[in-house]
Tab-separated table of C-alpha atoms in Angstrom:
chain	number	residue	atom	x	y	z
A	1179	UNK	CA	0.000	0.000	0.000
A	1180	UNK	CA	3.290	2.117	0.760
A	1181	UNK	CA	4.467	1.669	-2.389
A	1182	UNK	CA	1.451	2.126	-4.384
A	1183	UNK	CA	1.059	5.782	-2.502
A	1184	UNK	CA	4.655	6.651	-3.459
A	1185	UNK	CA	4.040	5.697	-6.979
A	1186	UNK	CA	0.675	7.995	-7.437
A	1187	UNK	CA	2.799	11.033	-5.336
A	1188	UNK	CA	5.771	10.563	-7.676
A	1189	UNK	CA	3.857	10.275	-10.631
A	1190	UNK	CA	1.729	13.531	-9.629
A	1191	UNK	CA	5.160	15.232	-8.966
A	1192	UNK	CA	6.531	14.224	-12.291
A	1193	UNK	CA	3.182	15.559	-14.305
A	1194	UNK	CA	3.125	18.317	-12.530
A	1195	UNK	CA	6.979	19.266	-13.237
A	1196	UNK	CA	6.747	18.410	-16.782
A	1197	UNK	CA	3.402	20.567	-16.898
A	1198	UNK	CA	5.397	23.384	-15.569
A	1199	UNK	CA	8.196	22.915	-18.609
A	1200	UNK	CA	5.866	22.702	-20.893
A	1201	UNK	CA	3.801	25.721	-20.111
A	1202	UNK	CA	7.353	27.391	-19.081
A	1203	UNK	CA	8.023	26.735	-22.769
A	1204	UNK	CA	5.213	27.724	-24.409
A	1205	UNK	CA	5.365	31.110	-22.233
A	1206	UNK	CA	9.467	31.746	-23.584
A	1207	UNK	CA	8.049	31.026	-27.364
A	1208	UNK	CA	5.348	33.633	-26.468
A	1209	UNK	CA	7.826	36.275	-25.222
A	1210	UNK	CA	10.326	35.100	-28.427
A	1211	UNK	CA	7.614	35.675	-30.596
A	1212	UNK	CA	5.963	38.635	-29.036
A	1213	UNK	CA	9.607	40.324	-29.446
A	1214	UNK	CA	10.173	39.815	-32.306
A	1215	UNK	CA	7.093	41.091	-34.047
A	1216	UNK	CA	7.735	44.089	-31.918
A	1217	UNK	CA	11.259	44.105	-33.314
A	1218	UNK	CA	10.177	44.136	-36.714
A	1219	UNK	CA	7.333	46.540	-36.051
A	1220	UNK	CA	9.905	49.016	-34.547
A	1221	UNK	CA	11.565	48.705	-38.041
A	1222	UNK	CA	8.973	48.448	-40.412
A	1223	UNK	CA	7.748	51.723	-39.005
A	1224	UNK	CA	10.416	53.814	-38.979
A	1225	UNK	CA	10.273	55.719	-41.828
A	1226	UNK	CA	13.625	54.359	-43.287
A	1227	UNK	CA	13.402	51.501	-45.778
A	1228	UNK	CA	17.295	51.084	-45.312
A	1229	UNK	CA	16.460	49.838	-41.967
A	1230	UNK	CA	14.348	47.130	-43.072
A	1231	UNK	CA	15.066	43.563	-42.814
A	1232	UNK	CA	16.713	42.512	-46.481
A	1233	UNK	CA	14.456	41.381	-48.395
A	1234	UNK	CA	14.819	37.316	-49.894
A	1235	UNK	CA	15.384	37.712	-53.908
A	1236	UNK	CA	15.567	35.496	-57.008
A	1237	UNK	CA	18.521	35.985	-58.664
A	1238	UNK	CA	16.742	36.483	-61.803
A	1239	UNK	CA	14.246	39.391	-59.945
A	1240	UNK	CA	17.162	41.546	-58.416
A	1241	UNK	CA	17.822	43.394	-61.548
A	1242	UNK	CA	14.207	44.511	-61.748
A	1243	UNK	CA	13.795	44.926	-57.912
A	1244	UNK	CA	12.686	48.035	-56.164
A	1245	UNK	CA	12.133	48.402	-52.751
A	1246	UNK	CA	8.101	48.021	-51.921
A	1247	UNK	CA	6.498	51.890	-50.750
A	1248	UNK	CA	4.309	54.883	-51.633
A	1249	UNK	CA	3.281	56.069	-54.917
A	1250	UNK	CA	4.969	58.223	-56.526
A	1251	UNK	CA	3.978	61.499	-58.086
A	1252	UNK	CA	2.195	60.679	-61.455
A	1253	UNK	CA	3.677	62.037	-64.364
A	1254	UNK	CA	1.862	63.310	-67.201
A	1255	UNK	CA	3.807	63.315	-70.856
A	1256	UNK	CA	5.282	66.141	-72.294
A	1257	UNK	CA	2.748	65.841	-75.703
A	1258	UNK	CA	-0.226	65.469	-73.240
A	1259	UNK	CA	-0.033	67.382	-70.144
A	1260	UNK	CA	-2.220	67.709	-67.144
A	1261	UNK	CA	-5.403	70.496	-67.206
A	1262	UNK	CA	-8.133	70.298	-65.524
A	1263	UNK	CA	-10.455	71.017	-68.633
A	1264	UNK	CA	-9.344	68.260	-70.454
A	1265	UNK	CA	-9.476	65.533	-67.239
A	1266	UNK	CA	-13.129	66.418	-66.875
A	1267	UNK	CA	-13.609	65.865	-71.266
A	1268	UNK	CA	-12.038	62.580	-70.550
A	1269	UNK	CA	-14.391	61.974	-67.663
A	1270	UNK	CA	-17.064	62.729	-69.532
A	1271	UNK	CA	-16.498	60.462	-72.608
A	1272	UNK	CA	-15.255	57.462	-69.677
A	1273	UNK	CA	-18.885	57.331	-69.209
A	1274	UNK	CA	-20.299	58.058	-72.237
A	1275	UNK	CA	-22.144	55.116	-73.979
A	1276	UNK	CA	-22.372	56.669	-77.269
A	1277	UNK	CA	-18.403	55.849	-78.361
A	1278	UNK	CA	-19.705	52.360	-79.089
A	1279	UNK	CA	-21.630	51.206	-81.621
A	1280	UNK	CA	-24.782	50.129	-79.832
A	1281	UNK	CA	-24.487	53.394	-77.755
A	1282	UNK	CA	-25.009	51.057	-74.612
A	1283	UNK	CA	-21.700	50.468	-73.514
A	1284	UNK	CA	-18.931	52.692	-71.741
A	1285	UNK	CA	-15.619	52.809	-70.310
A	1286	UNK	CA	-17.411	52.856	-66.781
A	1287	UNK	CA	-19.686	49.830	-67.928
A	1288	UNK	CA	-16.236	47.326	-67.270
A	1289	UNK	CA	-14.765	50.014	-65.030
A	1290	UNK	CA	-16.983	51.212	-62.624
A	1291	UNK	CA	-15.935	53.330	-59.624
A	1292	UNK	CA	-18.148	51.788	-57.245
A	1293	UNK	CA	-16.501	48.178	-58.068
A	1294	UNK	CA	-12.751	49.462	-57.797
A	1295	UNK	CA	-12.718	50.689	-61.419
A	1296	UNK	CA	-13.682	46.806	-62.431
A	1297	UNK	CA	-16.809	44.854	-62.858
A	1298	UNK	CA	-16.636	42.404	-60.515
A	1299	UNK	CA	-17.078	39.899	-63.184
A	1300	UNK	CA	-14.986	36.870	-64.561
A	1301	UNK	CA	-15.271	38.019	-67.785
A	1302	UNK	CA	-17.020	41.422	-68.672
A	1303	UNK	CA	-20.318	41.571	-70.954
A	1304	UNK	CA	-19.820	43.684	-74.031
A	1305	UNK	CA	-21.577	44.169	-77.689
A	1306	UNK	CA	-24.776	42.159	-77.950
A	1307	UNK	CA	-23.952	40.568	-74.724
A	1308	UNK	CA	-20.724	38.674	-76.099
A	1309	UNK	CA	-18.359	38.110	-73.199
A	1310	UNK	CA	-15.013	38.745	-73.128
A	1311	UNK	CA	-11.641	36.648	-73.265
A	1312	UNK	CA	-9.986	37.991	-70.449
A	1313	UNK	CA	-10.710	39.404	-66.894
A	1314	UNK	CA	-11.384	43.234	-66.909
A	1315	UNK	CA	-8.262	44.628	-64.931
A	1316	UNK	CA	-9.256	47.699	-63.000
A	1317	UNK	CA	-7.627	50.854	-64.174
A	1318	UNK	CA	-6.997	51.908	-60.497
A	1319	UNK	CA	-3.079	53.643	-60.179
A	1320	UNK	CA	-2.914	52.318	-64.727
A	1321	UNK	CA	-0.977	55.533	-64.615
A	1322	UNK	CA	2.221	53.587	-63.311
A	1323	UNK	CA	1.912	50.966	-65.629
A	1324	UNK	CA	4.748	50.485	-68.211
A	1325	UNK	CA	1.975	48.415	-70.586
A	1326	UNK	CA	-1.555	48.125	-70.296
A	1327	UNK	CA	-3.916	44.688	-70.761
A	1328	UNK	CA	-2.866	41.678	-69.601
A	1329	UNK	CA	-0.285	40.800	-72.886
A	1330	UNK	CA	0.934	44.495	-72.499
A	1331	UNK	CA	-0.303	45.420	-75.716
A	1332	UNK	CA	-0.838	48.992	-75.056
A	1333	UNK	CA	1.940	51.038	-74.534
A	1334	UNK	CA	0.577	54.087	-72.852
A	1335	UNK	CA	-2.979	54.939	-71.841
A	1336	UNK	CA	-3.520	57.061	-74.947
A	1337	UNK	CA	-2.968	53.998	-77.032
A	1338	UNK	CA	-4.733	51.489	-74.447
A	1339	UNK	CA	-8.101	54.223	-74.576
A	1340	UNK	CA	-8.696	53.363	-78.208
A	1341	UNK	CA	-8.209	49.565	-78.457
A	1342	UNK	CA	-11.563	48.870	-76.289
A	1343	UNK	CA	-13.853	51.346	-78.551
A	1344	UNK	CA	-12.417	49.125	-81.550
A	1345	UNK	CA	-12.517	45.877	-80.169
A	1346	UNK	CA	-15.759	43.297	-81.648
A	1347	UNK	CA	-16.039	41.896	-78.673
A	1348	UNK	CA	-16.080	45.561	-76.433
A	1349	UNK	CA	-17.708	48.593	-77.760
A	1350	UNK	CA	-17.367	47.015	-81.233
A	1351	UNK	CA	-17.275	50.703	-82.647
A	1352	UNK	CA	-14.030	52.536	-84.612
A	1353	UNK	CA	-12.587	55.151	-83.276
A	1354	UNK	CA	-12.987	57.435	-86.468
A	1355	UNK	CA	-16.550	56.629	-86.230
A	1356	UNK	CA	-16.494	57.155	-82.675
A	1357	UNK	CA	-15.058	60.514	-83.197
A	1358	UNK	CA	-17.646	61.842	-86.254
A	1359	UNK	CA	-20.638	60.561	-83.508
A	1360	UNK	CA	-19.209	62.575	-80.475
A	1361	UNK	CA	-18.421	65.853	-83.498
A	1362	UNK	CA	-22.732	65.762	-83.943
A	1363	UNK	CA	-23.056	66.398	-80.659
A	1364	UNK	CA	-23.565	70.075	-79.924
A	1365	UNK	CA	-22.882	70.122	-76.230
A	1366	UNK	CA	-19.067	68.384	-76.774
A	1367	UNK	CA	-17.948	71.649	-78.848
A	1368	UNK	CA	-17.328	74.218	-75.737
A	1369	UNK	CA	-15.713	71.004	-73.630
A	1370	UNK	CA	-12.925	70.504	-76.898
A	1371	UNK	CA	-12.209	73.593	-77.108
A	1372	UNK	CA	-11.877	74.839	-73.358
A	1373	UNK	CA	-9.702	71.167	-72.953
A	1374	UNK	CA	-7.877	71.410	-76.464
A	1375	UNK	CA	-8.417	75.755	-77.445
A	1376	UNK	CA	-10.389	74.078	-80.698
A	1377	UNK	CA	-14.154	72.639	-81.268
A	1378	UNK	CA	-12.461	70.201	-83.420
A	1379	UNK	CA	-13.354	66.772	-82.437
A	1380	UNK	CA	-10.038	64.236	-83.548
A	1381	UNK	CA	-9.817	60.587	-82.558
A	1382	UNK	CA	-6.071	61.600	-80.801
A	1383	UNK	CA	-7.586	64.057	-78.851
A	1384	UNK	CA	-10.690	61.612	-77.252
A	1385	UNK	CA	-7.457	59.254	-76.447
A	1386	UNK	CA	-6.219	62.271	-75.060
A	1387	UNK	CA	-8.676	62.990	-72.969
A	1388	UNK	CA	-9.198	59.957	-71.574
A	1389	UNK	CA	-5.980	59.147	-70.825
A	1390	UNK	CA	-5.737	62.142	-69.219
A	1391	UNK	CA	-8.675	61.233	-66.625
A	1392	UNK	CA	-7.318	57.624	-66.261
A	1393	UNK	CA	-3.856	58.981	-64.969
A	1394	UNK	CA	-6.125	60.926	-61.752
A	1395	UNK	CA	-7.408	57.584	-60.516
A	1396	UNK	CA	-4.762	57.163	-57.615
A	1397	UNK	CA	-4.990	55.304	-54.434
A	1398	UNK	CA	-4.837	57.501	-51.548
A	1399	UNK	CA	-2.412	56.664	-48.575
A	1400	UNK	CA	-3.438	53.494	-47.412
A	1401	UNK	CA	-2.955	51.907	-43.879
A	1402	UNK	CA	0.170	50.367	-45.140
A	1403	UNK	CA	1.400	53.634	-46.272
A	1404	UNK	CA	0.413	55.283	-42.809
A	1405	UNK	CA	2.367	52.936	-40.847
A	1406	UNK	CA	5.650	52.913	-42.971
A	1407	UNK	CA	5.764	56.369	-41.827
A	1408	UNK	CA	5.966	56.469	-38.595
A	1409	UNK	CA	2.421	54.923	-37.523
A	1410	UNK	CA	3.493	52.208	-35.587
A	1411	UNK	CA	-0.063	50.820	-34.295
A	1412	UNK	CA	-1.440	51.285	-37.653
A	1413	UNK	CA	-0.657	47.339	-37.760
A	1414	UNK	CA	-1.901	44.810	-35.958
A	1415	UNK	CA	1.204	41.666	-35.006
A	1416	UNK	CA	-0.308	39.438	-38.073
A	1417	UNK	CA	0.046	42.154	-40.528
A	1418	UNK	CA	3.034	42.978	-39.180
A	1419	UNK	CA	3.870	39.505	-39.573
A	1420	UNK	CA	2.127	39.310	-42.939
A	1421	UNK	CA	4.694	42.343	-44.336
A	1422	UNK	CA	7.334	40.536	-43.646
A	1423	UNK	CA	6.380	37.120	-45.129
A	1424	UNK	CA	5.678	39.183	-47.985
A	1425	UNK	CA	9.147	40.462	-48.220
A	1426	UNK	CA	11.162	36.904	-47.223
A	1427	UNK	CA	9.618	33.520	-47.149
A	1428	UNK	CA	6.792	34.178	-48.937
A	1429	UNK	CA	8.793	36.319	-52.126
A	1430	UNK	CA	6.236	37.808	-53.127
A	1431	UNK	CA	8.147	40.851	-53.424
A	1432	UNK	CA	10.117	38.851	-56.183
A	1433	UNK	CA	7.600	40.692	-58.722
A	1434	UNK	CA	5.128	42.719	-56.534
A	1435	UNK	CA	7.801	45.542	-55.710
A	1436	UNK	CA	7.971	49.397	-55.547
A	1437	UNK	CA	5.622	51.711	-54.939
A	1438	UNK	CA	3.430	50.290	-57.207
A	1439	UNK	CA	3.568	46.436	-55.818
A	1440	UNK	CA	4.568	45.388	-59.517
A	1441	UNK	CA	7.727	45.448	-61.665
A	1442	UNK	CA	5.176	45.518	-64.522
A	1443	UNK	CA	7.295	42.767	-66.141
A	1444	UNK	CA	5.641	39.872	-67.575
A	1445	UNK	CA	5.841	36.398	-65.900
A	1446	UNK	CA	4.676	32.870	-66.225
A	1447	UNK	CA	2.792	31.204	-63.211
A	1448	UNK	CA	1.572	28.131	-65.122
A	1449	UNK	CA	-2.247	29.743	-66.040
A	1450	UNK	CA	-2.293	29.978	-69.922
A	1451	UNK	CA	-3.888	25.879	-70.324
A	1452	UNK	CA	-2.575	25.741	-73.235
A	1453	UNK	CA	-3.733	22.807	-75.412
A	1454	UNK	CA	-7.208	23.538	-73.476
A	1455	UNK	CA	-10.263	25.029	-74.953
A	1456	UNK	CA	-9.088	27.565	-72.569
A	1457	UNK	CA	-5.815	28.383	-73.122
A	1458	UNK	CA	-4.199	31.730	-73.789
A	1459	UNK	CA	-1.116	32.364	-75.523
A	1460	UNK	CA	-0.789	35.454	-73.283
A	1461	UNK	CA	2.315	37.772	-73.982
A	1462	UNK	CA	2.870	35.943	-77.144
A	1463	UNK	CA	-0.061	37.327	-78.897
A	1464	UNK	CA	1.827	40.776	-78.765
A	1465	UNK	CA	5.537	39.408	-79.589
A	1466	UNK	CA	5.561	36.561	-81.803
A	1467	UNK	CA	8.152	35.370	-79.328
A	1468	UNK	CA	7.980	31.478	-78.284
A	1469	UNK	CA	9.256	32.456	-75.293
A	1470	UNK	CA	6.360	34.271	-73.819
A	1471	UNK	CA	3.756	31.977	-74.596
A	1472	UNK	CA	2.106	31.900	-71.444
A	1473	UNK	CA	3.423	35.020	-69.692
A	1474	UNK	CA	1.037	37.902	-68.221
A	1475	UNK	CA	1.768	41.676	-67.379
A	1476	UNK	CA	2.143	41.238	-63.404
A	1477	UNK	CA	-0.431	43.295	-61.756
A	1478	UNK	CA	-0.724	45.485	-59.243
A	1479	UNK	CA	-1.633	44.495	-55.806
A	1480	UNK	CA	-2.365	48.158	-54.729
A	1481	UNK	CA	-6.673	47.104	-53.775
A	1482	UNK	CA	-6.183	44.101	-54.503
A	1483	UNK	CA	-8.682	42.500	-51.865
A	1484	UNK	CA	-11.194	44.890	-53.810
A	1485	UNK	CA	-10.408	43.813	-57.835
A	1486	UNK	CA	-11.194	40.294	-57.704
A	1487	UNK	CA	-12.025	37.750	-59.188
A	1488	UNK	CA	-7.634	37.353	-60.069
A	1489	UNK	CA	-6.050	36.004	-62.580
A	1490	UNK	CA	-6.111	36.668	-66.262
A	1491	UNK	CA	-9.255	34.256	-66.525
A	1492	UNK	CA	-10.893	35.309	-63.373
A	1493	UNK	CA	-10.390	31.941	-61.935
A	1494	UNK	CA	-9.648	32.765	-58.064
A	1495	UNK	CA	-12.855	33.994	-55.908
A	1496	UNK	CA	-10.943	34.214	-52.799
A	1497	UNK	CA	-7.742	35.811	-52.195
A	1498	UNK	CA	-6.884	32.777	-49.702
A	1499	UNK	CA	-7.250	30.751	-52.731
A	1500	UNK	CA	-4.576	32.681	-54.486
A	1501	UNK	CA	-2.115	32.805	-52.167
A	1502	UNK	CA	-2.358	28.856	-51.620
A	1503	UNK	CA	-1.848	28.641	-55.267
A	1504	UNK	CA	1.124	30.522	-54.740
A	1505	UNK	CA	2.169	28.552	-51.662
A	1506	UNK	CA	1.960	24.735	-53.386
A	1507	UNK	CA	3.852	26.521	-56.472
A	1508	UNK	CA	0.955	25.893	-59.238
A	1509	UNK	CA	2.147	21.790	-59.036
A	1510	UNK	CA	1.374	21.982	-63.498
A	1511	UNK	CA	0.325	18.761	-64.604
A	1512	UNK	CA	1.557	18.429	-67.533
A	1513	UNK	CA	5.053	19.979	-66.454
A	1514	UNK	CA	5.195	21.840	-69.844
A	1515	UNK	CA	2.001	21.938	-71.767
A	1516	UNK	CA	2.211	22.510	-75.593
A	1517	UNK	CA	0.053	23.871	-78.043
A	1518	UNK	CA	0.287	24.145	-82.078
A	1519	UNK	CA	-0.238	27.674	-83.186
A	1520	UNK	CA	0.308	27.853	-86.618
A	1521	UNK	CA	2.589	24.668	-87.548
A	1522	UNK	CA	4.839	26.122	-84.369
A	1523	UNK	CA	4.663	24.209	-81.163
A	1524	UNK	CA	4.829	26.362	-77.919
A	1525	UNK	CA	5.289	25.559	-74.445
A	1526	UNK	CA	4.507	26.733	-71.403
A	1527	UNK	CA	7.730	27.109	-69.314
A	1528	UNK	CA	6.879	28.338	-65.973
A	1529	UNK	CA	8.726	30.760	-63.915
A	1530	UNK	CA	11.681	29.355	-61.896
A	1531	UNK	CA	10.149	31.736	-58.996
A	1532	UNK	CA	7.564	29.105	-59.089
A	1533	UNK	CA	7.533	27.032	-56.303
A	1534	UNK	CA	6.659	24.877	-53.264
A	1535	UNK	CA	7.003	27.825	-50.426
A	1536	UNK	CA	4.647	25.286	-47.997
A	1537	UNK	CA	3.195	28.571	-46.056
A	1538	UNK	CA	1.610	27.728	-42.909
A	1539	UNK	CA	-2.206	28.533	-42.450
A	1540	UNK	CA	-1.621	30.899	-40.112
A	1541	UNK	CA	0.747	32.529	-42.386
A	1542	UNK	CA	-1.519	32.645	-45.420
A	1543	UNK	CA	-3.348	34.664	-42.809
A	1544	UNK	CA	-0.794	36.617	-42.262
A	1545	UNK	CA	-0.644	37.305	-45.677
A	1546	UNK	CA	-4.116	38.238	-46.435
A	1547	UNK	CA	-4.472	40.682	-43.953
A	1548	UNK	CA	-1.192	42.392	-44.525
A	1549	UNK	CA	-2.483	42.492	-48.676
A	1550	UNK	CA	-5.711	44.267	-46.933
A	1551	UNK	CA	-3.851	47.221	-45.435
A	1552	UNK	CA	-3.051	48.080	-49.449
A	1553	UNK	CA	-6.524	48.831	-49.395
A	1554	UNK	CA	-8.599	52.805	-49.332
A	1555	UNK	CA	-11.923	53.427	-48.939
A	1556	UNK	CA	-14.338	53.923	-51.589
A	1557	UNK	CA	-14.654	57.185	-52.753
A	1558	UNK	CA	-18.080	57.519	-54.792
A	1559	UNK	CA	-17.509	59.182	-58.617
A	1560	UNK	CA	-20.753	61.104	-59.465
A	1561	UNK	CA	-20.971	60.524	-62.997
A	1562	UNK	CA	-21.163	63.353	-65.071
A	1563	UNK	CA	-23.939	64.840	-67.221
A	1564	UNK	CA	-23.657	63.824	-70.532
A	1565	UNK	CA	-23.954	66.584	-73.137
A	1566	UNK	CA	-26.634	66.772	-75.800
């Protein structure tokens, strides 16, 4: 009976000790952790990017790296320059129906403020209801864009303002037809000529215009941007924590850099299908190259948690679902898909940067909500009145 007591009052002691270690342990993690989110907070936040922990690179994305932070000033070019007559022409023709051919359909019909400057949409509706090929990007911060569309076909809003009007499957109008329709209307004279000095109504000068209102849609300072300078509660621990990730084991920041979040180079992440009924020869279409079959412009993540659905084809709904794509490294199957386009046969060789990265569901999390804090409220656009 001795014995029996001293082996229920060791084991009690023993349980009791190693229940002590064990929350003793899980107390020092705490602390570890707690620290060192507060380390990196203290750093994150203080205004100097050079303080910052160094960020984990490809070797093939440090010659197009710049560090992640605010917008820049946008800059207007020299043969189109900023007045504020001819942003609100180009405002008023971004919602004007009548440049396509069913006089139905405007710029704001893909692009509409109250959606992020997108629709919301897979794929947008356009002339007699045909839907598009490709997800509508939005045209939020398009200013810093080095191309515009997904295959970078555009290379500067005042080329990228047309190509909709003309396309079949868009507006389905023509821009010189566009033009003569917008010239018979009497109210579009005095706006011309107070944003241009003529009544004159050219096809280069609608680009103009719209361009012109396309490069004032800026993000405002956004919670990220708040707490880069100096705001250091502006963050909660995971999106401190979800920063970070972003910057190291999650590379992200591989092509999501500057002030921008993009290098606004074009990259392959294993989403053109080809030899699908959905594929898409992506860059390709635009170069002739064999190389870039399969590549897309790399978007901005500026609002991101506002522009979805992502992708090219619209096919993530959630952006958890992205960054697990991400995470498990878009596991292709087959390895290199081909396709035959015109008696050539191109593959799809996906990005090196594509990989396993195994992220954690806590740090997907992370993740998420540090994406959120590159979001600003939504500021509503009244639309103008149209001119008769």
């Amino acid at each position: 009976m001795k014995n029996s007591l001293s082996w229920l009052l060791l084991a009690f002691i023993t349980g009791s000790f190693l229940q002590n270690c064990l929350s003793n342990q899980v107390n020092r993690d705490a602390r570890t952790k707690s620290e060192f989110i507060a380390r990196l907070r203290q750093l994150y936040s203080s205004g100097d990017p050079a303080r910052w922990p160094k960020p984990m690179l490809d070797a093939g994305a440090e010659p197009y790296f710049s560090e992640i932070g605010h917008l820049p000033e946008v800059k207007f070019p020299e043969d189109n320059p900023y007045s504020e007559e001819k942003v609100m022409l180009g405002k008023t023709l971004f919602f004007d129906p009548r440049l396509s051919a069913s006089d139905q359909i405007a710029c704001a019909s893909c692009h509409d403020p109250e959606l992020a400057w997108g629709d919301g949409r897979t794929f947008s509706f356009g002339h007699n209801r045909r839907l598009g090929t490709r997800n509508a990007m939005t045209i939020l911060n398009s200013a810093y864009a080095g191309t515009l569309f997904w295959d970078g076909r555009a290379a500067s809003l005042e080329d990228q303002s047309q190509m909709p009007i003309q396309d079949t499957r868009e507006m389905s109008g023509h821009i010189d037809l566009a033009a003569g329709k917008i010239a018979k209307i009497k109210g579009y004279e005095i706006l011309f000529e107070k944003a241009f000095g003529s009544k004159k109504v050219t096809k280069d000068n609608i680009s103009k215009a719209l361009a012109a209102f396309e490069r004032t849609i800026v993000s405002p300072p956004s919670t990220f941007d708040r707490f880069i300078d100096g705001k250091a509660d502006a963050f909660t621990d995971h999106e401190v924590m979800g920063l970070h990730l972003f910057r190291t084991k999650a590379q992200c920041i591989n092509c999501h850099n500057s002030g921008y979040f993009s290098n606004s180079r074009f990259e392959n992440i294993g989403t053109s299908l080809l030899g699908s009924e959905q594929e898409d020869l992506g860059r390709f279409t635009v170069t002739q190259k064999p190389e870039d079959a399969g590549k897309f412009r790399v978007p901005s993540l500026r609002e991101v948690s506002r522009t979805g659905p992502w992708m090219h084809n619209g096919s993530f709904t959630t952006l958890t679902e992205v960054i697990r794509f991400y995470s498990r490294g878009n596991p292709e199957r087959p390895v290199h898909p081909s396709t035959l386009y015109k008696g050539t046969v191109l593959n799809s060789q996906k990005s090196e940067m594509m990989r396993l990265l195994d992220l954690s569901d806590e740090e997907i999390a992370q993740l998420e909500a540090f994406l959120e804090t590159l979001n600003t409220k939504n500021h509503r656009i009244v639309p103008p009145v149209l001119p008769e």
